XYZ file of N, CA and C in Angstrom:
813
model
N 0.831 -1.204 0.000
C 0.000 0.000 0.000
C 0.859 1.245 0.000
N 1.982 1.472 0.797
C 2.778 2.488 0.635
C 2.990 2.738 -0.603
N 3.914 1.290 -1.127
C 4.321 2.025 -2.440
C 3.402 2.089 -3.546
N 2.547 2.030 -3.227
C 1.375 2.442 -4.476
C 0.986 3.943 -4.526
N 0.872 4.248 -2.958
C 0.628 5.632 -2.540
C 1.753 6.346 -2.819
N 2.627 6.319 -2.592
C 4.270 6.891 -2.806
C 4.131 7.743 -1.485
N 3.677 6.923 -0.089
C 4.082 7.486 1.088
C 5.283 8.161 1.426
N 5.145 9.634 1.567
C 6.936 10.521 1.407
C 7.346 9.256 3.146
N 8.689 9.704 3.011
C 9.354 9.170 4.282
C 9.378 10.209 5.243
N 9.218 9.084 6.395
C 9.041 9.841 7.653
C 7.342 10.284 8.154
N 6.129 9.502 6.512
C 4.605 9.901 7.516
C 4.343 8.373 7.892
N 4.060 8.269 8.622
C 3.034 7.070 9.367
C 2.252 5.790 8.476
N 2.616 4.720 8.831
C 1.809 3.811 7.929
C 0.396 3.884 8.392
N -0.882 3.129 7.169
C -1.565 3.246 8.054
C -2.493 2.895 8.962
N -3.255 3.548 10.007
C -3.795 2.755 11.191
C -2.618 3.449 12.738
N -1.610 3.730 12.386
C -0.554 3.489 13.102
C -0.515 4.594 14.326
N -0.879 5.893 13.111
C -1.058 7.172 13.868
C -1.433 8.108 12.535
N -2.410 9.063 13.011
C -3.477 9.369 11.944
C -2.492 11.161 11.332
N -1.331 11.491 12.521
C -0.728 12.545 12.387
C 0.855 12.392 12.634
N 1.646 12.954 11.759
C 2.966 12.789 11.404
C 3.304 13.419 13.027
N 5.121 13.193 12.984
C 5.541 13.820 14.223
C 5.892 15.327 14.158
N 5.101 15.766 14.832
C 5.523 17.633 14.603
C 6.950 18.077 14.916
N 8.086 17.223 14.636
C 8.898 17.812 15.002
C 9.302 18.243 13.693
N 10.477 19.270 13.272
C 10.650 19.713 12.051
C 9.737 20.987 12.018
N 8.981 21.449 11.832
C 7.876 22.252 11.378
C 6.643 21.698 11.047
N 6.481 20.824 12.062
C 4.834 20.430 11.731
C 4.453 19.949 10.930
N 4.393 18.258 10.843
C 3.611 17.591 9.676
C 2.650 17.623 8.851
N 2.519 16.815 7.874
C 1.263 16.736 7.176
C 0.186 15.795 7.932
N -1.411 15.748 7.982
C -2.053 15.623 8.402
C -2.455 14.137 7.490
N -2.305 12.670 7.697
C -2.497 11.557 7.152
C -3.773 12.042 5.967
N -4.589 11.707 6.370
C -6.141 12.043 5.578
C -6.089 13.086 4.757
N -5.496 14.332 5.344
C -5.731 15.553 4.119
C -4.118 14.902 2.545
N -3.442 14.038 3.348
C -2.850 13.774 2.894
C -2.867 12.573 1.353
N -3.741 11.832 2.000
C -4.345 10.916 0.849
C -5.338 11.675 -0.100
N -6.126 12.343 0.576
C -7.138 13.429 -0.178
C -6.474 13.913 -0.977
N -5.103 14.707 -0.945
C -4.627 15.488 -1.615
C -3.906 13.985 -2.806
N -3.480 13.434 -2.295
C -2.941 12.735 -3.421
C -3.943 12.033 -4.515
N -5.464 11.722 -4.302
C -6.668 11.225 -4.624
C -6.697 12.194 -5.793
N -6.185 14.065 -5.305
C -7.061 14.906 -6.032
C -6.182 15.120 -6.723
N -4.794 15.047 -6.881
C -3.970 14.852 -7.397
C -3.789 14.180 -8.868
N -4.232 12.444 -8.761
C -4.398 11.667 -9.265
C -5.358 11.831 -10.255
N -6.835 12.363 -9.578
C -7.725 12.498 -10.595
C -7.704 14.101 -11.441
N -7.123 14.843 -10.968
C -6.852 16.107 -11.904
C -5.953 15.487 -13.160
N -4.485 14.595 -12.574
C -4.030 14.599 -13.944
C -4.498 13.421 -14.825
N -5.535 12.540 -14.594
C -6.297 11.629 -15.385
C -7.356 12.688 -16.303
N -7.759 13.507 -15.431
C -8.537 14.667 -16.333
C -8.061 15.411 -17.358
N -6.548 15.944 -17.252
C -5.156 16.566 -18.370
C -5.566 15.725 -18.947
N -4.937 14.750 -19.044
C -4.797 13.781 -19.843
C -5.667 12.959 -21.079
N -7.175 13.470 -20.572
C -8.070 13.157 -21.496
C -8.567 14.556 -22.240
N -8.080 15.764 -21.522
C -8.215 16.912 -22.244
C -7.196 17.025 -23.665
N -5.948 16.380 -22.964
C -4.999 16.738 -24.001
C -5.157 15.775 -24.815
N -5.421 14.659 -25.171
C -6.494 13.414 -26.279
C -7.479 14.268 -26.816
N -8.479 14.429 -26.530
C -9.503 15.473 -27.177
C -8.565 16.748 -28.135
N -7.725 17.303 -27.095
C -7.240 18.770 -28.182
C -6.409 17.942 -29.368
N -5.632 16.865 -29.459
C -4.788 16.297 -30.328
C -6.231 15.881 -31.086
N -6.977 15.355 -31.158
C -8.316 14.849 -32.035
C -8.479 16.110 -32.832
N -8.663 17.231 -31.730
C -9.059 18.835 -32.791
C -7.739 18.853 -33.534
N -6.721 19.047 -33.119
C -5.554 19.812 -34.105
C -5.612 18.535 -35.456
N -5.873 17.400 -35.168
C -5.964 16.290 -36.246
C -7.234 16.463 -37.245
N -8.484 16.646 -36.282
C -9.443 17.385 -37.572
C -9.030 18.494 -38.385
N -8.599 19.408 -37.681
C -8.228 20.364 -38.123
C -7.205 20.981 -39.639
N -5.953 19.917 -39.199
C -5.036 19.519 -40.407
C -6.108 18.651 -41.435
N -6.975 17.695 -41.174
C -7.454 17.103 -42.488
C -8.096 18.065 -42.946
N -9.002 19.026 -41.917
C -9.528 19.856 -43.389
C -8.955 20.925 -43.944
N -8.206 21.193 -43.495
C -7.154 22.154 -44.235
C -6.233 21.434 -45.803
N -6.262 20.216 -45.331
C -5.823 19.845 -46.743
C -6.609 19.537 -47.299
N -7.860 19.246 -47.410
C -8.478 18.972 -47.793
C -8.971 20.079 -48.609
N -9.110 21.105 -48.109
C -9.974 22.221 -49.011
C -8.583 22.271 -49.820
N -7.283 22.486 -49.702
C -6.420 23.040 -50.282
C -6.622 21.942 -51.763
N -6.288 20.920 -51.465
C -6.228 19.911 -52.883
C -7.207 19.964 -53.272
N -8.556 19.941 -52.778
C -10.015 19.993 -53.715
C -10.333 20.884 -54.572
N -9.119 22.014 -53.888
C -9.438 23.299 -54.722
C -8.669 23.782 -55.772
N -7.531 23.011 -55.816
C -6.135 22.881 -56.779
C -6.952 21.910 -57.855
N -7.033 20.995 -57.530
C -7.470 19.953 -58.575
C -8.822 19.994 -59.024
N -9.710 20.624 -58.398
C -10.537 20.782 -59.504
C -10.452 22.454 -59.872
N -9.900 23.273 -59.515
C -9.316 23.834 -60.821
C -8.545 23.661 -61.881
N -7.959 22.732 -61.342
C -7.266 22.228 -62.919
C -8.559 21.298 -63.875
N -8.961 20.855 -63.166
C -10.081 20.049 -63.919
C -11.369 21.032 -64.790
N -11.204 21.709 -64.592
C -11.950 23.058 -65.263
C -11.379 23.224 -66.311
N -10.214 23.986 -66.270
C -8.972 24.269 -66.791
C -9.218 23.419 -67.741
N -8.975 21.929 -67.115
C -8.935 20.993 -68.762
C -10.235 21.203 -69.373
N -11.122 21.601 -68.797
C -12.220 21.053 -69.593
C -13.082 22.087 -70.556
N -12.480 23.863 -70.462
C -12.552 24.882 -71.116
C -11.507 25.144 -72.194
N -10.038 24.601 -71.604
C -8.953 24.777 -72.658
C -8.753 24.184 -73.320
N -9.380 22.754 -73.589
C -9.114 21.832 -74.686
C -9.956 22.128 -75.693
N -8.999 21.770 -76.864
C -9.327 22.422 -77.788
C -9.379 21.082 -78.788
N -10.348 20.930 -79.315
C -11.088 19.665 -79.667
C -10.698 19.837 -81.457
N -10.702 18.826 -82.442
C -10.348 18.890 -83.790
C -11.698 18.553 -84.286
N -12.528 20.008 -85.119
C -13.444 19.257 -85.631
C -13.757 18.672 -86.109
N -12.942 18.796 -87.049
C -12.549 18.148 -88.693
C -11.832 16.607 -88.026
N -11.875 16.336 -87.029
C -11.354 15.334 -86.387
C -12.647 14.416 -86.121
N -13.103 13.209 -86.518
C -14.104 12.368 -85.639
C -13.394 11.267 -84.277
N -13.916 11.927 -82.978
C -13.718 11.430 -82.246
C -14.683 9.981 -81.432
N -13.722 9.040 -81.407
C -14.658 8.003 -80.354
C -15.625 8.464 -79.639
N -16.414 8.410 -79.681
C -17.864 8.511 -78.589
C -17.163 7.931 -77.300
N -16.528 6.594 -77.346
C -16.733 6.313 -75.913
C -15.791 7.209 -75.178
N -14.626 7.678 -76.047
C -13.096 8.555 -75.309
C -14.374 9.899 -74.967
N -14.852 10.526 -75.882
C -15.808 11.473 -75.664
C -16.800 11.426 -74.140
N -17.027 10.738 -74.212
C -18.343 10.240 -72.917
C -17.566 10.303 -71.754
N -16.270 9.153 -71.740
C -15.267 9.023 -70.783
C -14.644 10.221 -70.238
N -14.023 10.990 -71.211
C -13.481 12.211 -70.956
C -14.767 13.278 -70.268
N -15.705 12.861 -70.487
C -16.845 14.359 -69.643
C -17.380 13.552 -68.411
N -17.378 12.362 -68.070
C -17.829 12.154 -66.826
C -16.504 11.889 -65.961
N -15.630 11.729 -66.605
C -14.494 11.512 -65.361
C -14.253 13.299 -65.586
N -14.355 14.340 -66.003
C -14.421 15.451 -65.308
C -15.451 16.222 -64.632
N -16.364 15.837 -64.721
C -17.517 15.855 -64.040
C -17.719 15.248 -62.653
N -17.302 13.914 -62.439
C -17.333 13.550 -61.260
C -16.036 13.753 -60.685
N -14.848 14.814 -61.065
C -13.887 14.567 -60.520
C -14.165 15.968 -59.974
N -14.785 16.853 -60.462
C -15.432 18.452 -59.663
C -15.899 18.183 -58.872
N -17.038 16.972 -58.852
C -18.268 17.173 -58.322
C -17.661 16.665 -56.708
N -16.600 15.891 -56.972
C -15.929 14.977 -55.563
C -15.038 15.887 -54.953
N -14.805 16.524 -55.592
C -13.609 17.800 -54.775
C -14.372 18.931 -54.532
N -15.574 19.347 -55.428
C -16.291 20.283 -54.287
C -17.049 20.282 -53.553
N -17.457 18.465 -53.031
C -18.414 18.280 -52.011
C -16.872 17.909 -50.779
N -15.771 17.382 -50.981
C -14.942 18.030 -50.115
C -14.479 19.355 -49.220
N -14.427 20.263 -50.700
C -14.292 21.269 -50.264
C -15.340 22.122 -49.238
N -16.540 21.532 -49.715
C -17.876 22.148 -49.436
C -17.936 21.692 -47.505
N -17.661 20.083 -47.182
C -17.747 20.175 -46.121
C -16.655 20.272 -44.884
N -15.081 20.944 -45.700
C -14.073 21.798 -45.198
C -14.786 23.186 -45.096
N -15.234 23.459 -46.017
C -15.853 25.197 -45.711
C -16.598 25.171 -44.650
N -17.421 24.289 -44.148
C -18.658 24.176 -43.419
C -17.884 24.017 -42.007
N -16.947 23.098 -41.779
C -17.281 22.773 -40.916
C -15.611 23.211 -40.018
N -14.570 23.886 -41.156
C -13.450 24.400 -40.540
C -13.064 25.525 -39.989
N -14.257 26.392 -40.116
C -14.374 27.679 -39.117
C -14.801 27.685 -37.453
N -15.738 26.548 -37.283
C -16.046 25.960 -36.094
C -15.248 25.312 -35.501
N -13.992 24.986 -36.140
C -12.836 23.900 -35.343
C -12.084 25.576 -35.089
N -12.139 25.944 -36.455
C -10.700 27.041 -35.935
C -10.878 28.025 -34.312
N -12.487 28.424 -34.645
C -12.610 29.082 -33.602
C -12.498 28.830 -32.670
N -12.888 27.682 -32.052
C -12.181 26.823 -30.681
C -10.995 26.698 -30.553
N -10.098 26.050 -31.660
C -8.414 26.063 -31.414
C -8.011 27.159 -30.781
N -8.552 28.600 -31.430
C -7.844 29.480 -30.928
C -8.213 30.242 -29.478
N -8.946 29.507 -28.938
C -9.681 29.774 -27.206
C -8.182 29.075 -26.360
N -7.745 30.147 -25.684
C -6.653 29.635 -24.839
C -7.586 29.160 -23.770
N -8.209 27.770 -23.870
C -8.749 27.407 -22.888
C -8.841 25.754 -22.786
N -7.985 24.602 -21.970
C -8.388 23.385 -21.829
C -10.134 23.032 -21.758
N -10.538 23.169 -21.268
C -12.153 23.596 -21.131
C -12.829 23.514 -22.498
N -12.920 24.174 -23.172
C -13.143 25.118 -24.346
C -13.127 24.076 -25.600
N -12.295 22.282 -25.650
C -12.443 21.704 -26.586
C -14.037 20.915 -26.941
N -14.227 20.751 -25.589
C -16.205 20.010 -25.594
C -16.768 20.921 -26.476
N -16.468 22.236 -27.021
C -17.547 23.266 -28.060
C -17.090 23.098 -29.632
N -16.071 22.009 -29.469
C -15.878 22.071 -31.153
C -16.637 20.705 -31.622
N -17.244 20.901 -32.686
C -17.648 19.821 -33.521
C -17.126 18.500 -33.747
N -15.994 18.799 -33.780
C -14.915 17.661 -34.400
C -15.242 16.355 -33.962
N -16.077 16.291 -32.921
C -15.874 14.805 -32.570
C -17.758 14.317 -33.651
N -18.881 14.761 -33.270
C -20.087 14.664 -33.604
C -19.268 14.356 -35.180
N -18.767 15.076 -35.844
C -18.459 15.507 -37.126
C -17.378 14.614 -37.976
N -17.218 13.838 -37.150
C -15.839 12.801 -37.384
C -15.949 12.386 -38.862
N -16.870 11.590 -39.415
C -17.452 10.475 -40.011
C -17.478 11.798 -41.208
N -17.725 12.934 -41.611
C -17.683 13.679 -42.544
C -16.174 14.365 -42.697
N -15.953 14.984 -41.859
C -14.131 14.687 -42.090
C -13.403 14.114 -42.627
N -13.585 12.735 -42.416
C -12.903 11.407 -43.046
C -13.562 11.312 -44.110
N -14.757 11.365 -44.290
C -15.309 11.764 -46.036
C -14.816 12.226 -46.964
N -14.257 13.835 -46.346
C -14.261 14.541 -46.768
C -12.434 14.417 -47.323
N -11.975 14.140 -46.621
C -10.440 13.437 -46.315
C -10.292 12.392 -47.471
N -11.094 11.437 -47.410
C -10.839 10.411 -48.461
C -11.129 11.094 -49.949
N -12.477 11.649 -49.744
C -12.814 11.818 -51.329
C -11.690 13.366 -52.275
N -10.914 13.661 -51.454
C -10.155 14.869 -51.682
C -8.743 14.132 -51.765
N -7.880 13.149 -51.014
C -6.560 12.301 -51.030
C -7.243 10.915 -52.118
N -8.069 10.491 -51.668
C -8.214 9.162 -52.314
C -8.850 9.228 -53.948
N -10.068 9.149 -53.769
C -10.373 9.197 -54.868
C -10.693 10.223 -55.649
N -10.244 11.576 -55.139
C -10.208 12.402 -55.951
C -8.918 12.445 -57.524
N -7.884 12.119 -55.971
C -6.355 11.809 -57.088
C -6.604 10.607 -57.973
N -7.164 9.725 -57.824
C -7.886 8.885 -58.693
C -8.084 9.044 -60.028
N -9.200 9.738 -60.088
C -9.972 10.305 -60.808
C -9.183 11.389 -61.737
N -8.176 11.980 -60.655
C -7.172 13.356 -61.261
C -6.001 12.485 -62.501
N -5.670 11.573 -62.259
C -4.768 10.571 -63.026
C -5.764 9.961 -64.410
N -6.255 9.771 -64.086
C -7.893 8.942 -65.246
C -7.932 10.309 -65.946
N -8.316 11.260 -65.489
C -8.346 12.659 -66.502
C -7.119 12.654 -67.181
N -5.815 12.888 -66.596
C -4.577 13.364 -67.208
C -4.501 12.077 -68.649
N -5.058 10.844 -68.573
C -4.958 10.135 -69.625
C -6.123 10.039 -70.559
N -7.063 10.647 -70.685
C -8.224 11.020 -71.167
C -7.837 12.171 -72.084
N -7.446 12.915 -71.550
C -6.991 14.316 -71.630
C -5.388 14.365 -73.060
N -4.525 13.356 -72.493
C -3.467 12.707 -74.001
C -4.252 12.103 -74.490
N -5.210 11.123 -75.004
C -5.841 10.331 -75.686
C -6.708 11.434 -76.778
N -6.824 12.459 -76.203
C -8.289 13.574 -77.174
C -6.976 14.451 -77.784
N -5.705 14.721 -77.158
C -4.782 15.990 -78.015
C -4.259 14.780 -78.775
N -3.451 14.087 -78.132
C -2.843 13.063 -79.307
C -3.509 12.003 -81.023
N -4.385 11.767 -80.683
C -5.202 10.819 -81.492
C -4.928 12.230 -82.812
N -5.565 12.765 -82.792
C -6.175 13.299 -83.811
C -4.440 14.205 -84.673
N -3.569 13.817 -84.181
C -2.158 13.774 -84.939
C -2.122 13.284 -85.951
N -2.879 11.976 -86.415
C -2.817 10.677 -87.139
C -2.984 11.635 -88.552
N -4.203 12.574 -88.285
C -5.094 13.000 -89.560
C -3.884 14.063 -90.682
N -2.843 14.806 -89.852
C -1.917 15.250 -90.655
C -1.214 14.588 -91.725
N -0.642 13.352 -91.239
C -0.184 13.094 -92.080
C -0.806 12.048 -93.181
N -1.448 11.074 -92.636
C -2.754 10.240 -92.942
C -3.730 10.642 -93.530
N -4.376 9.862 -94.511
C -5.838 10.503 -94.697
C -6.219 9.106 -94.696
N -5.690 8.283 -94.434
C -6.544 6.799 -93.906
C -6.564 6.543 -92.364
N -6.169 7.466 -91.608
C -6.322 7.248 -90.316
C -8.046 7.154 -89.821
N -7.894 6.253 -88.845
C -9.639 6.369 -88.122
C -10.083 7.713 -88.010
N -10.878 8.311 -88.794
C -12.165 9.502 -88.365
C -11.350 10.197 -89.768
N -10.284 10.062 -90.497
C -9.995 11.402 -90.867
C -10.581 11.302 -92.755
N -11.430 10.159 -92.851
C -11.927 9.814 -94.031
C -12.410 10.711 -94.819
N -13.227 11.790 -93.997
C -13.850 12.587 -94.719
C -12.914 14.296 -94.509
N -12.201 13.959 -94.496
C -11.401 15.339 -93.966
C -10.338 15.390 -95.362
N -10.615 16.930 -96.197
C -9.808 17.565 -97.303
C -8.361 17.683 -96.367
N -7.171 16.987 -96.664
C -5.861 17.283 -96.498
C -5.352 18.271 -97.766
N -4.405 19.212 -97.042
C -3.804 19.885 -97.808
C -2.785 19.574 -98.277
N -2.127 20.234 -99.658
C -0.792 19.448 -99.949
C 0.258 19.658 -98.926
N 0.965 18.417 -98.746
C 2.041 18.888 -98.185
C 3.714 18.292 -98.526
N 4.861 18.908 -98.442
C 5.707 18.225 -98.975
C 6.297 17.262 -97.890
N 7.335 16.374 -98.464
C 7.825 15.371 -98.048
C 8.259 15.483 -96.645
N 8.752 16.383 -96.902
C 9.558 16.866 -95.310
C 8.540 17.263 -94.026
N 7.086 17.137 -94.410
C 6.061 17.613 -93.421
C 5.406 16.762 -93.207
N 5.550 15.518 -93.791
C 4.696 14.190 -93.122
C 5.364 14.021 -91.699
N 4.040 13.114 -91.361
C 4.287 12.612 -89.587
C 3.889 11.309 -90.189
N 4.925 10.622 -88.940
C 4.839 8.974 -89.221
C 2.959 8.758 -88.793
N 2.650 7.739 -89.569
C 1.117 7.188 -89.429
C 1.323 6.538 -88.189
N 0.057 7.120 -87.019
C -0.298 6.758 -86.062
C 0.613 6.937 -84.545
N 1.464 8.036 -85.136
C 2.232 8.731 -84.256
C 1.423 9.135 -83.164
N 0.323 9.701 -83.464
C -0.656 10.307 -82.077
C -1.743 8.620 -81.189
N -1.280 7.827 -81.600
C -2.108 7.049 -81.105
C -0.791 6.733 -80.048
N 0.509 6.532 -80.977
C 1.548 5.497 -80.671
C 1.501 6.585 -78.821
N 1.979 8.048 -79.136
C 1.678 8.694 -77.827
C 0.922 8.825 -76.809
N -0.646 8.982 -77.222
C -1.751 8.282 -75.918
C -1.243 6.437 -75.202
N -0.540 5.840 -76.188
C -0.853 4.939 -75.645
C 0.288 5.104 -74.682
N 1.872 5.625 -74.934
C 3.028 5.772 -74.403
C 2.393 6.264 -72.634
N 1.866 7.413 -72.773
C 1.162 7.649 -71.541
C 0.294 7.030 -70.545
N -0.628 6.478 -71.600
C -1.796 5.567 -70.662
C -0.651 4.408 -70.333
N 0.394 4.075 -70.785
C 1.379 2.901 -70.323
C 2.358 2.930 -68.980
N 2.322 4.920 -68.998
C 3.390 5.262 -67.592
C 2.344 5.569 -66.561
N 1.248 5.690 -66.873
C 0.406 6.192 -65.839
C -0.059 4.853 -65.191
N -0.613 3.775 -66.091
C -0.805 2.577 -65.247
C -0.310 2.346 -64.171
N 1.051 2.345 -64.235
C 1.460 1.792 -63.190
C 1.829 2.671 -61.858
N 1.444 3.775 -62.342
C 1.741 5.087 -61.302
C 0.464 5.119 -60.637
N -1.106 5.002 -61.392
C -2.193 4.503 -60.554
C -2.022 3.223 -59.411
N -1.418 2.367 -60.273
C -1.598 0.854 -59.088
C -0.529 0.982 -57.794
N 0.562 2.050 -58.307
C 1.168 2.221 -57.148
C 1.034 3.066 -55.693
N 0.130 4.148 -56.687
C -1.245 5.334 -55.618
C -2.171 3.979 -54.585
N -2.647 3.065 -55.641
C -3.889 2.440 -54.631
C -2.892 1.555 -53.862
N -1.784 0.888 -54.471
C -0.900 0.188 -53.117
C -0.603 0.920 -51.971
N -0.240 2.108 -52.284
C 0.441 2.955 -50.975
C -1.145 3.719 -50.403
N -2.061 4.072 -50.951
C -2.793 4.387 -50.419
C -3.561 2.863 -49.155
N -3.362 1.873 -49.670
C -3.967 0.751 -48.711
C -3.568 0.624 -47.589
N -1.680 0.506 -47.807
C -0.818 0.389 -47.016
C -1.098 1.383 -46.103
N -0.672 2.668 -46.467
C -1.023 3.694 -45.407
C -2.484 3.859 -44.325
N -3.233 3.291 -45.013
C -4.413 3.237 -43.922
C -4.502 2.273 -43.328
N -4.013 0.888 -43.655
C -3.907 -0.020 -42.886
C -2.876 0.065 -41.775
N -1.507 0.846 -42.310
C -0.358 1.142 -41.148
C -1.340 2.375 -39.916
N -1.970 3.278 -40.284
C -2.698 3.947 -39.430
C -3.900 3.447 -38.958
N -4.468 2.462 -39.240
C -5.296 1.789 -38.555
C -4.787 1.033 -37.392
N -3.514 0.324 -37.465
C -2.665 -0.565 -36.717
C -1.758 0.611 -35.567
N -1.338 1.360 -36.226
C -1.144 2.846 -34.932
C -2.374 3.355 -34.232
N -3.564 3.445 -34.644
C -4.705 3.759 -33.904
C -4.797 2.631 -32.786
N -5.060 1.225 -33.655
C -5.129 0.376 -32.585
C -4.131 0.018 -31.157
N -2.941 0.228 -31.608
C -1.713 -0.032 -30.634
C -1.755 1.074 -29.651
N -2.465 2.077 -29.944
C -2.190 3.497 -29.332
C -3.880 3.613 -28.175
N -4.569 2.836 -28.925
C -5.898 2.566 -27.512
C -5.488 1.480 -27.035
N -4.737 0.815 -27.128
C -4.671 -0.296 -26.425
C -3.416 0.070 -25.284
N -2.735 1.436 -25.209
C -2.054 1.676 -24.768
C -2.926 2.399 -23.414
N -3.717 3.092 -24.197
C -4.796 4.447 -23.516
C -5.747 3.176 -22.734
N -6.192 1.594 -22.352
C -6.441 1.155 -21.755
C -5.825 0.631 -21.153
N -4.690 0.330 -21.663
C -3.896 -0.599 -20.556
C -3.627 0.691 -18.899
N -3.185 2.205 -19.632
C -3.017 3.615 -18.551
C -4.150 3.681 -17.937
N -5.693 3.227 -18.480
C -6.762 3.735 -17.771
C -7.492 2.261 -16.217
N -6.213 1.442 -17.063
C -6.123 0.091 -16.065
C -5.511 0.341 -14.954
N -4.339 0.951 -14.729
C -3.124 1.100 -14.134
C -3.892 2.431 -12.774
N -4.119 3.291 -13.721
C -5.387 4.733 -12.951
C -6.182 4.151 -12.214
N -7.027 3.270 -12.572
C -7.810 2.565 -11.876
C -8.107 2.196 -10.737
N -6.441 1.012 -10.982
C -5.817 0.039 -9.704
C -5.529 1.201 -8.111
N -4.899 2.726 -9.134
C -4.324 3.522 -8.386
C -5.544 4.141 -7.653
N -6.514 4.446 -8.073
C -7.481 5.142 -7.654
C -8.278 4.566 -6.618
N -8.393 2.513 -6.753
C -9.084 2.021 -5.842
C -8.121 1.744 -4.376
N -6.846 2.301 -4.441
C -6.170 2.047 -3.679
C -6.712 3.339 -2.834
N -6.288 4.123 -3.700
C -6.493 5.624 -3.052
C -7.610 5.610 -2.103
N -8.644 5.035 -2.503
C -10.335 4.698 -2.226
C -9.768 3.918 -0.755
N -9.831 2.858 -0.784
C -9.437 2.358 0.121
C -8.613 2.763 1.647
N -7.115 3.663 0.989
C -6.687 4.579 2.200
C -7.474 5.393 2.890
N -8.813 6.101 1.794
C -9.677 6.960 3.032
C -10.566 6.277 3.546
N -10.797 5.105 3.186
C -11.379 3.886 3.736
C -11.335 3.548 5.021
N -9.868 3.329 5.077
C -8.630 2.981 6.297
C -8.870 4.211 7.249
N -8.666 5.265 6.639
C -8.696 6.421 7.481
C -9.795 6.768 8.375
């Protein structure tokens, strides 16, 4: 029981005598003594779950900050592609590259500004609490009710937004490149009905040069996608496995508090 209590040396075990020896300058009083260590104990079990809560805010906090930042980079660029491209009329394009190319920019806006949308919403209410110099003061932020949209908002802005951002960038070579073929070609796919002008020897392009390039791309990007969804797995599975190791830590401490607290219980028991 002492050493659980961390009885200083020189007070009384107990039962023994309820008041230290006044010599020195007058002891501590047994009982106010456990009290104080009780209140002790449970103030810094209280820190301790304050400062868990504020690390939860500063962690919401960083996701939506990146979150608006990339949702708002990338689908401006996705705009960007989808006003500045400059299409060959005299060119007949695949329907399906056509179709492909407007819904993977379409849903690649639509996923980065319902990100962005619930960073706007909901990162002024975190900020304003962060900046309350007050332990107290974290129970008024959202962040916890709000979790489950965060991480929404988190995934569809890192995960499958960049997704989607890679699928464009090869959509995007497939519509400038293809239609290369028709310069030098007039038997290339679509360019059948298209008047070529004369041109001399020295101004031909090899036949199917613009295909040979979409495909060069869609060939480096493959594998730069499968290596996004490997490391993207990995990484949430390695932070799933740090979440877990890290409550299992935060119970094993709230075990240990416990043991300490029913001891504590007990000394004013004794007392």
């Amino acid at each position: 029981m002492s050493s659980e209590l961390n009885v200083p040396m020189g007070s009384p075990a107990p039962g023994v005598s309820e008041r230290a020896p006044d010599g020195g300058g007058g002891g501590m009083d047994y009982r106010d003594w456990v009290r104080r260590s009780y209140l002790e104990l449970v103030s810094s079990n209280h820190h301790s779950v304050q400062a868990l809560s504020w690390r939860k805010l500063y962690l919401s906090r960083a996701k939506l900050k990146a979150s608006s930042r990339t949702s708002a980079l990338l689908s401006g660029f996705a705009m960007v592609a989808m006003v500045e491209v400059q299409l060959e009329m005299q060119y007949s394009y695949p329907r399906v590259l056509l179709i492909a190319f407007s819904v993977c920019t379409t849903v690649l806006v639509a996923v980065h500004l319902f990100a962005l949308l619930i960073s706007t919403c909901i990162l002024p209410n975190v900020e304003a609490v962060s900046n309350i110099h007050n332990l107290n003061s974290v129970s008024e932020s959202p962040h916890e009710r709000m979790h489950h949209y965060i991480e929404l908002a988190w995934g569809f802005s890192t995960a499958l937004g960049i997704l989607l951002f890679l699928a464009e960038v090869v959509l995007l070579c497939w519509i400038k490149f293809l239609p290369v073929d028709c310069v030098g070609s007039r038997k290339a796919v679509g360019c059948s009905n298209v008047v070529m002008p004369k041109t001399t020897p020295t101004s031909t392009v090899p036949q199917d040069s613009g295909w040979q390039a979409a495909l060069a791309s869609t060939i480096i990007m493959v594998p730069v996608g499968v290596i996004f969804v490997v490391f993207t797995i990995h990484f949430y599975r390695s932070l799933v496995r740090h979440k877990t190791e890290r409550h299992h830590q935060e119970i094993e401490e709230l075990h240990k508090i416990k043991v300490q607290l029913d001891g504590h219980e007990r000394g004013l028991q004794n007392v």
